[in-house]
PDB file of C-alpha atoms in Angstrom:
ATOM      1  CA  UNK A 264      -9.313  12.545   0.006  1.00  0.00           C
ATOM      2  CA  UNK A 265     -10.237  11.230   3.310  1.00  0.00           C
ATOM      3  CA  UNK A 266      -7.321  11.819   6.005  1.00  0.00           C
ATOM      4  CA  UNK A 267      -6.734   9.084   8.407  1.00  0.00           C
ATOM      5  CA  UNK A 268      -5.389   9.195  11.776  1.00  0.00           C
ATOM      6  CA  UNK A 269      -4.127   6.081  13.683  1.00  0.00           C
ATOM      7  CA  UNK A 270      -2.084   5.690  16.692  1.00  0.00           C
ATOM      8  CA  UNK A 271       1.532   5.520  16.313  1.00  0.00           C
ATOM      9  CA  UNK A 272       2.290   2.679  18.259  1.00  0.00           C
ATOM     10  CA  UNK A 273       0.507  -0.312  20.522  1.00  0.00           C
ATOM     11  CA  UNK A 274       1.909  -2.955  22.786  1.00  0.00           C
ATOM     12  CA  UNK A 275       0.376  -6.314  23.436  1.00  0.00           C
ATOM     13  CA  UNK A 276       0.824  -9.583  24.982  1.00  0.00           C
ATOM     14  CA  UNK A 277       0.423 -13.156  23.201  1.00  0.00           C
ATOM     15  CA  UNK A 278      -2.879 -14.317  23.410  1.00  0.00           C
ATOM     16  CA  UNK A 279      -4.775 -10.815  23.967  1.00  0.00           C
ATOM     17  CA  UNK A 280      -7.049  -8.962  21.611  1.00  0.00           C
ATOM     18  CA  UNK A 281      -5.760  -6.002  19.760  1.00  0.00           C
ATOM     19  CA  UNK A 282      -7.895  -3.143  18.740  1.00  0.00           C
ATOM     20  CA  UNK A 283      -6.522  -0.393  16.306  1.00  0.00           C
ATOM     21  CA  UNK A 284      -9.021   2.409  15.786  1.00  0.00           C
ATOM     22  CA  UNK A 285      -8.816   4.605  12.743  1.00  0.00           C
ATOM     23  CA  UNK A 286     -10.305   8.049  12.450  1.00  0.00           C
ATOM     24  CA  UNK A 287     -11.345   9.356   9.019  1.00  0.00           C
ATOM     25  CA  UNK A 288     -13.873  12.301   9.905  1.00  0.00           C
ATOM     26  CA  UNK A 289     -14.237  13.441   6.084  1.00  0.00           C
ATOM     27  CA  UNK A 290     -14.916   9.978   4.886  1.00  0.00           C
ATOM     28  CA  UNK A 291     -16.751  10.472   1.346  1.00  0.00           C
ATOM     29  CA  UNK A 292     -20.234   8.329   0.399  1.00  0.00           C
ATOM     30  CA  UNK A 293     -18.313   5.771  -1.768  1.00  0.00           C
ATOM     31  CA  UNK A 294     -15.053   5.492   0.269  1.00  0.00           C
ATOM     32  CA  UNK A 295     -14.317   1.912   1.489  1.00  0.00           C
ATOM     33  CA  UNK A 296     -11.983   1.137   4.509  1.00  0.00           C
ATOM     34  CA  UNK A 297      -8.982  -1.087   4.035  1.00  0.00           C
ATOM     35  CA  UNK A 298      -6.275  -2.308   6.107  1.00  0.00           C
ATOM     36  CA  UNK A 299      -2.729  -3.778   5.386  1.00  0.00           C
ATOM     37  CA  UNK A 300      -0.103  -5.450   7.466  1.00  0.00           C
ATOM     38  CA  UNK A 301       3.404  -5.001   6.763  1.00  0.00           C
ATOM     39  CA  UNK A 302       6.504  -6.654   8.068  1.00  0.00           C
ATOM     40  CA  UNK A 303      10.093  -4.812   8.038  1.00  0.00           C
ATOM     41  CA  UNK A 304      11.334  -4.888   4.253  1.00  0.00           C
ATOM     42  CA  UNK A 305       8.327  -6.653   2.671  1.00  0.00           C
ATOM     43  CA  UNK A 306       5.498  -5.344   0.725  1.00  0.00           C
ATOM     44  CA  UNK A 307       2.121  -4.508   2.539  1.00  0.00           C
ATOM     45  CA  UNK A 308      -0.457  -7.339   2.811  1.00  0.00           C
ATOM     46  CA  UNK A 309      -4.164  -6.947   2.626  1.00  0.00           C
ATOM     47  CA  UNK A 310      -6.020  -7.858   5.757  1.00  0.00           C
ATOM     48  CA  UNK A 311      -9.539  -6.917   5.493  1.00  0.00           C
ATOM     49  CA  UNK A 312     -11.832  -4.352   3.672  1.00  0.00           C
ATOM     50  CA  UNK A 313     -15.267  -2.985   4.608  1.00  0.00           C
ATOM     51  CA  UNK A 314     -17.911  -0.474   3.892  1.00  0.00           C
ATOM     52  CA  UNK A 315     -19.946  -0.503   6.721  1.00  0.00           C
ATOM     53  CA  UNK A 316     -21.028  -2.460  10.029  1.00  0.00           C
ATOM     54  CA  UNK A 317     -18.929  -5.376  10.693  1.00  0.00           C
ATOM     55  CA  UNK A 318     -16.705  -7.503   8.370  1.00  0.00           C
ATOM     56  CA  UNK A 319     -14.957 -10.726   9.608  1.00  0.00           C
ATOM     57  CA  UNK A 320     -12.539 -12.942   7.620  1.00  0.00           C
ATOM     58  CA  UNK A 321     -10.145 -15.735   9.095  1.00  0.00           C
ATOM     59  CA  UNK A 322      -7.636 -13.253  10.525  1.00  0.00           C
ATOM     60  CA  UNK A 323      -9.531 -10.168  11.679  1.00  0.00           C
ATOM     61  CA  UNK A 324     -12.709  -8.331  12.132  1.00  0.00           C
ATOM     62  CA  UNK A 325     -13.441  -4.679  11.074  1.00  0.00           C
ATOM     63  CA  UNK A 326     -16.046  -2.470  12.884  1.00  0.00           C
ATOM     64  CA  UNK A 327     -17.325   0.396  11.052  1.00  0.00           C
ATOM     65  CA  UNK A 328     -19.877   2.549  12.935  1.00  0.00           C
ATOM     66  CA  UNK A 329     -23.085   3.975  11.362  1.00  0.00           C
ATOM     67  CA  UNK A 330     -21.505   7.308  10.831  1.00  0.00           C
ATOM     68  CA  UNK A 331     -18.427   5.741   9.275  1.00  0.00           C
ATOM     69  CA  UNK A 332     -16.130   8.668  10.963  1.00  0.00           C
ATOM     70  CA  UNK A 333     -14.058   5.705  12.271  1.00  0.00           C
ATOM     71  CA  UNK A 334     -13.142   2.214  12.064  1.00  0.00           C
ATOM     72  CA  UNK A 335     -11.507  -0.461  14.345  1.00  0.00           C
ATOM     73  CA  UNK A 336      -9.384  -3.330  13.428  1.00  0.00           C
ATOM     74  CA  UNK A 337      -9.585  -6.283  15.708  1.00  0.00           C
ATOM     75  CA  UNK A 338      -6.880  -9.041  16.037  1.00  0.00           C
ATOM     76  CA  UNK A 339      -8.125 -11.692  18.178  1.00  0.00           C
ATOM     77  CA  UNK A 340      -5.585 -13.634  20.161  1.00  0.00           C
ATOM     78  CA  UNK A 341      -2.410 -12.148  18.762  1.00  0.00           C
ATOM     79  CA  UNK A 342       0.995 -13.861  18.595  1.00  0.00           C
ATOM     80  CA  UNK A 343       4.499 -12.772  18.291  1.00  0.00           C
ATOM     81  CA  UNK A 344       4.144 -13.037  14.420  1.00  0.00           C
ATOM     82  CA  UNK A 345       1.328 -10.423  14.412  1.00  0.00           C
ATOM     83  CA  UNK A 346       4.207  -7.692  15.109  1.00  0.00           C
ATOM     84  CA  UNK A 347       3.910  -5.499  12.420  1.00  0.00           C
ATOM     85  CA  UNK A 348       2.816  -2.049  11.013  1.00  0.00           C
ATOM     86  CA  UNK A 349      -0.823  -1.949  10.372  1.00  0.00           C
ATOM     87  CA  UNK A 350      -2.161   0.818   7.819  1.00  0.00           C
ATOM     88  CA  UNK A 351      -5.483   2.088   7.676  1.00  0.00           C
ATOM     89  CA  UNK A 352      -6.538   3.259   4.135  1.00  0.00           C
ATOM     90  CA  UNK A 353      -9.747   5.181   3.088  1.00  0.00           C
ATOM     91  CA  UNK A 354     -10.692   5.537  -0.573  1.00  0.00           C
ATOM     92  CA  UNK A 355     -12.880   4.704  -3.448  1.00  0.00           C
ATOM     93  CA  UNK A 356     -13.124   4.683  -7.199  1.00  0.00           C
ATOM     94  CA  UNK A 357      -9.927   5.338  -8.785  1.00  0.00           C
ATOM     95  CA  UNK A 358     -10.053   8.397 -10.899  1.00  0.00           C
ATOM     96  CA  UNK A 359      -7.820  10.299 -13.029  1.00  0.00           C
ATOM     97  CA  UNK A 360      -7.108  12.090  -9.584  1.00  0.00           C
ATOM     98  CA  UNK A 361      -6.207   9.160  -7.714  1.00  0.00           C
ATOM     99  CA  UNK A 362      -4.433  10.350  -4.724  1.00  0.00           C
ATOM    100  CA  UNK A 363      -4.978   7.233  -2.077  1.00  0.00           C
ATOM    101  CA  UNK A 364      -1.650   7.039  -0.024  1.00  0.00           C
ATOM    102  CA  UNK A 365      -0.806   4.992   3.038  1.00  0.00           C
ATOM    103  CA  UNK A 366      -0.436   6.943   6.416  1.00  0.00           C
ATOM    104  CA  UNK A 367       2.439   6.238   8.861  1.00  0.00           C
ATOM    105  CA  UNK A 368       0.535   3.370  10.297  1.00  0.00           C
ATOM    106  CA  UNK A 369       0.554   1.665  13.676  1.00  0.00           C
ATOM    107  CA  UNK A 370       3.479  -0.336  14.932  1.00  0.00           C
ATOM    108  CA  UNK A 371       2.253  -3.167  16.796  1.00  0.00           C
ATOM    109  CA  UNK A 372       4.434  -4.981  19.184  1.00  0.00           C
ATOM    110  CA  UNK A 373       3.465  -8.291  20.519  1.00  0.00           C
ATOM    111  CA  UNK A 374       5.524  -9.559  23.896  1.00  0.00           C
ATOM    112  CA  UNK A 375       5.559 -13.053  25.236  1.00  0.00           C
TER     113      UNK A 375
ATOM    114  CA  UNK B 989       2.956 -19.437  -9.095  1.00  0.00           C
ATOM    115  CA  UNK B 990       1.085 -16.189  -9.555  1.00  0.00           C
ATOM    116  CA  UNK B 991       2.627 -13.103  -8.221  1.00  0.00           C
ATOM    117  CA  UNK B 992       4.112  -9.936  -8.347  1.00  0.00           C
ATOM    118  CA  UNK B 993       7.952  -9.561  -8.793  1.00  0.00           C
ATOM    119  CA  UNK B 994      10.669  -6.950  -8.386  1.00  0.00           C
ATOM    120  CA  UNK B 995      14.147  -7.068  -9.175  1.00  0.00           C
ATOM    121  CA  UNK B 996      16.745  -6.335  -7.949  1.00  0.00           C
ATOM    122  CA  UNK B 997      16.145  -6.561  -4.130  1.00  0.00           C
ATOM    123  CA  UNK B 998      18.985  -4.238  -3.509  1.00  0.00           C
ATOM    124  CA  UNK B 999      20.368  -1.684  -5.875  1.00  0.00           C
ATOM    125  CA  UNK B1000      23.259   1.140  -5.486  1.00  0.00           C
ATOM    126  CA  UNK B1001      23.692   3.771  -7.906  1.00  0.00           C
ATOM    127  CA  UNK B1002      26.005   6.980  -8.020  1.00  0.00           C
ATOM    128  CA  UNK B1003      24.303  10.146  -7.819  1.00  0.00           C
ATOM    129  CA  UNK B1004      23.157  11.505 -10.871  1.00  0.00           C
ATOM    130  CA  UNK B1005      22.748   8.313 -12.726  1.00  0.00           C
ATOM    131  CA  UNK B1006      19.244   6.873 -13.851  1.00  0.00           C
ATOM    132  CA  UNK B1007      18.167   3.831 -12.720  1.00  0.00           C
ATOM    133  CA  UNK B1008      15.229   1.560 -13.667  1.00  0.00           C
ATOM    134  CA  UNK B1009      13.374  -0.752 -11.346  1.00  0.00           C
ATOM    135  CA  UNK B1010      11.587  -3.559 -12.695  1.00  0.00           C
ATOM    136  CA  UNK B1011       8.226  -4.878 -11.898  1.00  0.00           C
ATOM    137  CA  UNK B1012       6.375  -7.797 -13.255  1.00  0.00           C
ATOM    138  CA  UNK B1013       2.825  -9.390 -12.513  1.00  0.00           C
ATOM    139  CA  UNK B1014       1.465 -12.638 -13.992  1.00  0.00           C
ATOM    140  CA  UNK B1015      -1.813 -12.048 -11.964  1.00  0.00           C
ATOM    141  CA  UNK B1016      -3.611 -10.539 -15.252  1.00  0.00           C
ATOM    142  CA  UNK B1017      -4.173  -7.345 -13.329  1.00  0.00           C
ATOM    143  CA  UNK B1018      -5.250  -4.236 -15.256  1.00  0.00           C
ATOM    144  CA  UNK B1019      -3.887  -1.780 -12.509  1.00  0.00           C
ATOM    145  CA  UNK B1020      -0.352  -1.283 -11.474  1.00  0.00           C
ATOM    146  CA  UNK B1021       1.112   1.042  -8.756  1.00  0.00           C
ATOM    147  CA  UNK B1022       4.636   2.270  -7.507  1.00  0.00           C
ATOM    148  CA  UNK B1023       5.136   3.441  -4.142  1.00  0.00           C
ATOM    149  CA  UNK B1024       8.066   4.781  -2.153  1.00  0.00           C
ATOM    150  CA  UNK B1025       8.681   4.268   1.648  1.00  0.00           C
ATOM    151  CA  UNK B1026      11.115   6.014   3.652  1.00  0.00           C
ATOM    152  CA  UNK B1027      12.174   4.773   7.104  1.00  0.00           C
ATOM    153  CA  UNK B1028       9.388   5.086   9.693  1.00  0.00           C
ATOM    154  CA  UNK B1029       6.912   6.232   7.263  1.00  0.00           C
ATOM    155  CA  UNK B1030       4.037   5.172   5.251  1.00  0.00           C
ATOM    156  CA  UNK B1031       3.810   4.743   1.636  1.00  0.00           C
ATOM    157  CA  UNK B1032       3.681   7.236  -0.889  1.00  0.00           C
ATOM    158  CA  UNK B1033       2.131   6.722  -4.500  1.00  0.00           C
ATOM    159  CA  UNK B1034       4.435   7.703  -7.336  1.00  0.00           C
ATOM    160  CA  UNK B1035       2.781   6.630 -10.342  1.00  0.00           C
ATOM    161  CA  UNK B1036       0.008   4.178 -11.148  1.00  0.00           C
ATOM    162  CA  UNK B1037      -1.498   2.552 -14.286  1.00  0.00           C
ATOM    163  CA  UNK B1038      -5.089   1.771 -14.830  1.00  0.00           C
ATOM    164  CA  UNK B1039      -4.505  -0.060 -18.399  1.00  0.00           C
ATOM    165  CA  UNK B1040      -1.684  -0.730 -20.676  1.00  0.00           C
ATOM    166  CA  UNK B1041      -0.543   2.361 -22.529  1.00  0.00           C
ATOM    167  CA  UNK B1042      -1.909   4.712 -19.759  1.00  0.00           C
ATOM    168  CA  UNK B1043      -0.442   6.053 -16.580  1.00  0.00           C
ATOM    169  CA  UNK B1044      -0.944   9.064 -14.060  1.00  0.00           C
ATOM    170  CA  UNK B1045       0.998  10.730 -11.518  1.00  0.00           C
ATOM    171  CA  UNK B1046       0.627  10.061  -8.108  1.00  0.00           C
ATOM    172  CA  UNK B1047       1.649  12.191  -4.924  1.00  0.00           C
ATOM    173  CA  UNK B1048       5.221  12.346  -5.459  1.00  0.00           C
ATOM    174  CA  UNK B1049       5.772  11.861  -9.182  1.00  0.00           C
ATOM    175  CA  UNK B1050       8.498  14.467  -9.730  1.00  0.00           C
ATOM    176  CA  UNK B1051      11.772  12.943 -10.856  1.00  0.00           C
ATOM    177  CA  UNK B1052      10.478   9.714 -11.775  1.00  0.00           C
ATOM    178  CA  UNK B1053       9.080   8.289 -14.991  1.00  0.00           C
ATOM    179  CA  UNK B1054       6.978   5.103 -15.820  1.00  0.00           C
ATOM    180  CA  UNK B1055       5.984   3.172 -18.961  1.00  0.00           C
ATOM    181  CA  UNK B1056       3.245   0.426 -19.398  1.00  0.00           C
ATOM    182  CA  UNK B1057       3.836  -1.012 -22.695  1.00  0.00           C
ATOM    183  CA  UNK B1058       2.756  -4.629 -21.628  1.00  0.00           C
ATOM    184  CA  UNK B1059       0.099  -5.497 -19.142  1.00  0.00           C
ATOM    185  CA  UNK B1060       2.131  -7.526 -16.946  1.00  0.00           C
ATOM    186  CA  UNK B1061       4.952  -4.994 -16.662  1.00  0.00           C
ATOM    187  CA  UNK B1062       5.533  -1.600 -15.099  1.00  0.00           C
ATOM    188  CA  UNK B1063       9.077  -0.358 -14.917  1.00  0.00           C
ATOM    189  CA  UNK B1064       9.828   2.666 -12.696  1.00  0.00           C
ATOM    190  CA  UNK B1065      12.962   4.866 -13.736  1.00  0.00           C
ATOM    191  CA  UNK B1066      14.362   6.946 -11.001  1.00  0.00           C
ATOM    192  CA  UNK B1067      15.991   9.943 -12.807  1.00  0.00           C
ATOM    193  CA  UNK B1068      18.904  12.247 -11.921  1.00  0.00           C
ATOM    194  CA  UNK B1069      16.029  15.025 -11.223  1.00  0.00           C
ATOM    195  CA  UNK B1070      14.848  13.156  -8.097  1.00  0.00           C
ATOM    196  CA  UNK B1071      16.493  14.992  -5.147  1.00  0.00           C
ATOM    197  CA  UNK B1072      16.475  12.234  -2.663  1.00  0.00           C
ATOM    198  CA  UNK B1073      16.026   8.759  -4.453  1.00  0.00           C
ATOM    199  CA  UNK B1074      17.342   6.532  -1.569  1.00  0.00           C
ATOM    200  CA  UNK B1075      14.236   4.703  -0.497  1.00  0.00           C
ATOM    201  CA  UNK B1076      12.430   1.372  -0.461  1.00  0.00           C
ATOM    202  CA  UNK B1077      10.350   1.042  -3.415  1.00  0.00           C
ATOM    203  CA  UNK B1078       7.268  -1.118  -3.624  1.00  0.00           C
ATOM    204  CA  UNK B1079       5.245  -2.173  -6.812  1.00  0.00           C
ATOM    205  CA  UNK B1080       1.654  -3.318  -6.393  1.00  0.00           C
ATOM    206  CA  UNK B1081      -1.139  -4.680  -8.827  1.00  0.00           C
ATOM    207  CA  UNK B1082      -4.709  -4.917  -8.346  1.00  0.00           C
ATOM    208  CA  UNK B1083      -7.493  -6.742 -10.404  1.00  0.00           C
ATOM    209  CA  UNK B1084      -8.919  -3.362 -11.448  1.00  0.00           C
ATOM    210  CA  UNK B1085      -8.583   0.250 -10.675  1.00  0.00           C
ATOM    211  CA  UNK B1086     -12.044   0.599  -9.623  1.00  0.00           C
ATOM    212  CA  UNK B1087     -13.694  -0.461  -6.283  1.00  0.00           C
ATOM    213  CA  UNK B1088     -17.228  -1.604  -6.835  1.00  0.00           C
ATOM    214  CA  UNK B1089     -19.662  -2.315  -4.192  1.00  0.00           C
ATOM    215  CA  UNK B1090     -19.156  -5.688  -2.748  1.00  0.00           C
ATOM    216  CA  UNK B1091     -16.001  -6.151  -4.635  1.00  0.00           C
ATOM    217  CA  UNK B1092     -12.603  -6.679  -2.669  1.00  0.00           C
ATOM    218  CA  UNK B1093     -10.097  -4.780  -4.753  1.00  0.00           C
ATOM    219  CA  UNK B1094      -6.987  -5.535  -2.613  1.00  0.00           C
ATOM    220  CA  UNK B1095      -3.579  -4.412  -3.737  1.00  0.00           C
ATOM    221  CA  UNK B1096      -0.875  -7.247  -4.107  1.00  0.00           C
ATOM    222  CA  UNK B1097       2.596  -6.101  -3.428  1.00  0.00           C
ATOM    223  CA  UNK B1098       6.017  -7.263  -4.731  1.00  0.00           C
ATOM    224  CA  UNK B1099       8.802  -7.555  -2.165  1.00  0.00           C
ATOM    225  CA  UNK B1100      10.262  -4.177  -2.760  1.00  0.00           C
ATOM    226  CA  UNK B1101      13.628  -2.874  -4.117  1.00  0.00           C
ATOM    227  CA  UNK B1102      15.847  -0.949  -1.814  1.00  0.00           C
ATOM    228  CA  UNK B1103      17.718   1.743  -3.752  1.00  0.00           C
ATOM    229  CA  UNK B1104      20.819   3.283  -2.204  1.00  0.00           C
ATOM    230  CA  UNK B1105      22.112   6.356  -4.068  1.00  0.00           C
ATOM    231  CA  UNK B1106      25.766   6.913  -3.035  1.00  0.00           C
TER     232      UNK B1106
END
């Protein structure tokens, strides 16, 4: 199981771009990288998922270098409502030994 | 509306009592999951189910039990054997438990149940 490391917290201001880097040095060949967002007392919400290079959707971009040992979630032009905890997950095929769990996440605080 | 529901939102129980948390989904998803979240921490997997009548232990299954008699339902029982049951419990589902190249196998989460054992 690939272990992930993220910064505990990040501060930003409205309109800025926020980049959160997740380290996963022992990522396996079949592992995908997934990011979730969680607001207090709510369940996490899927943001983006990727395997390699760059993935972009309407809310974020995910940059994955060639060695895949890290990945960066990019949130463009954040607003106050983007204040949340962001989780990086690395995992692959579910098997009878599925042990994928969320780490402590990165608390992003956006200020006016 | 399609989605995943958990009830109740808040639950209080006396120490030593078993309690069952409900999780229902109408998304026609095969896979369902139970997580536990403690203050300031991430989610830890308790149990998961890939298909009806099948379930597997996650990282912290001790003191918990589940059943999957119906595709749409995956109740979690917190037993008296769970040493520290007070936590926020989250249920999730996904289309399949498998992640295939090019597929997006996101987990859809319910609103959670906050269990407090007095």
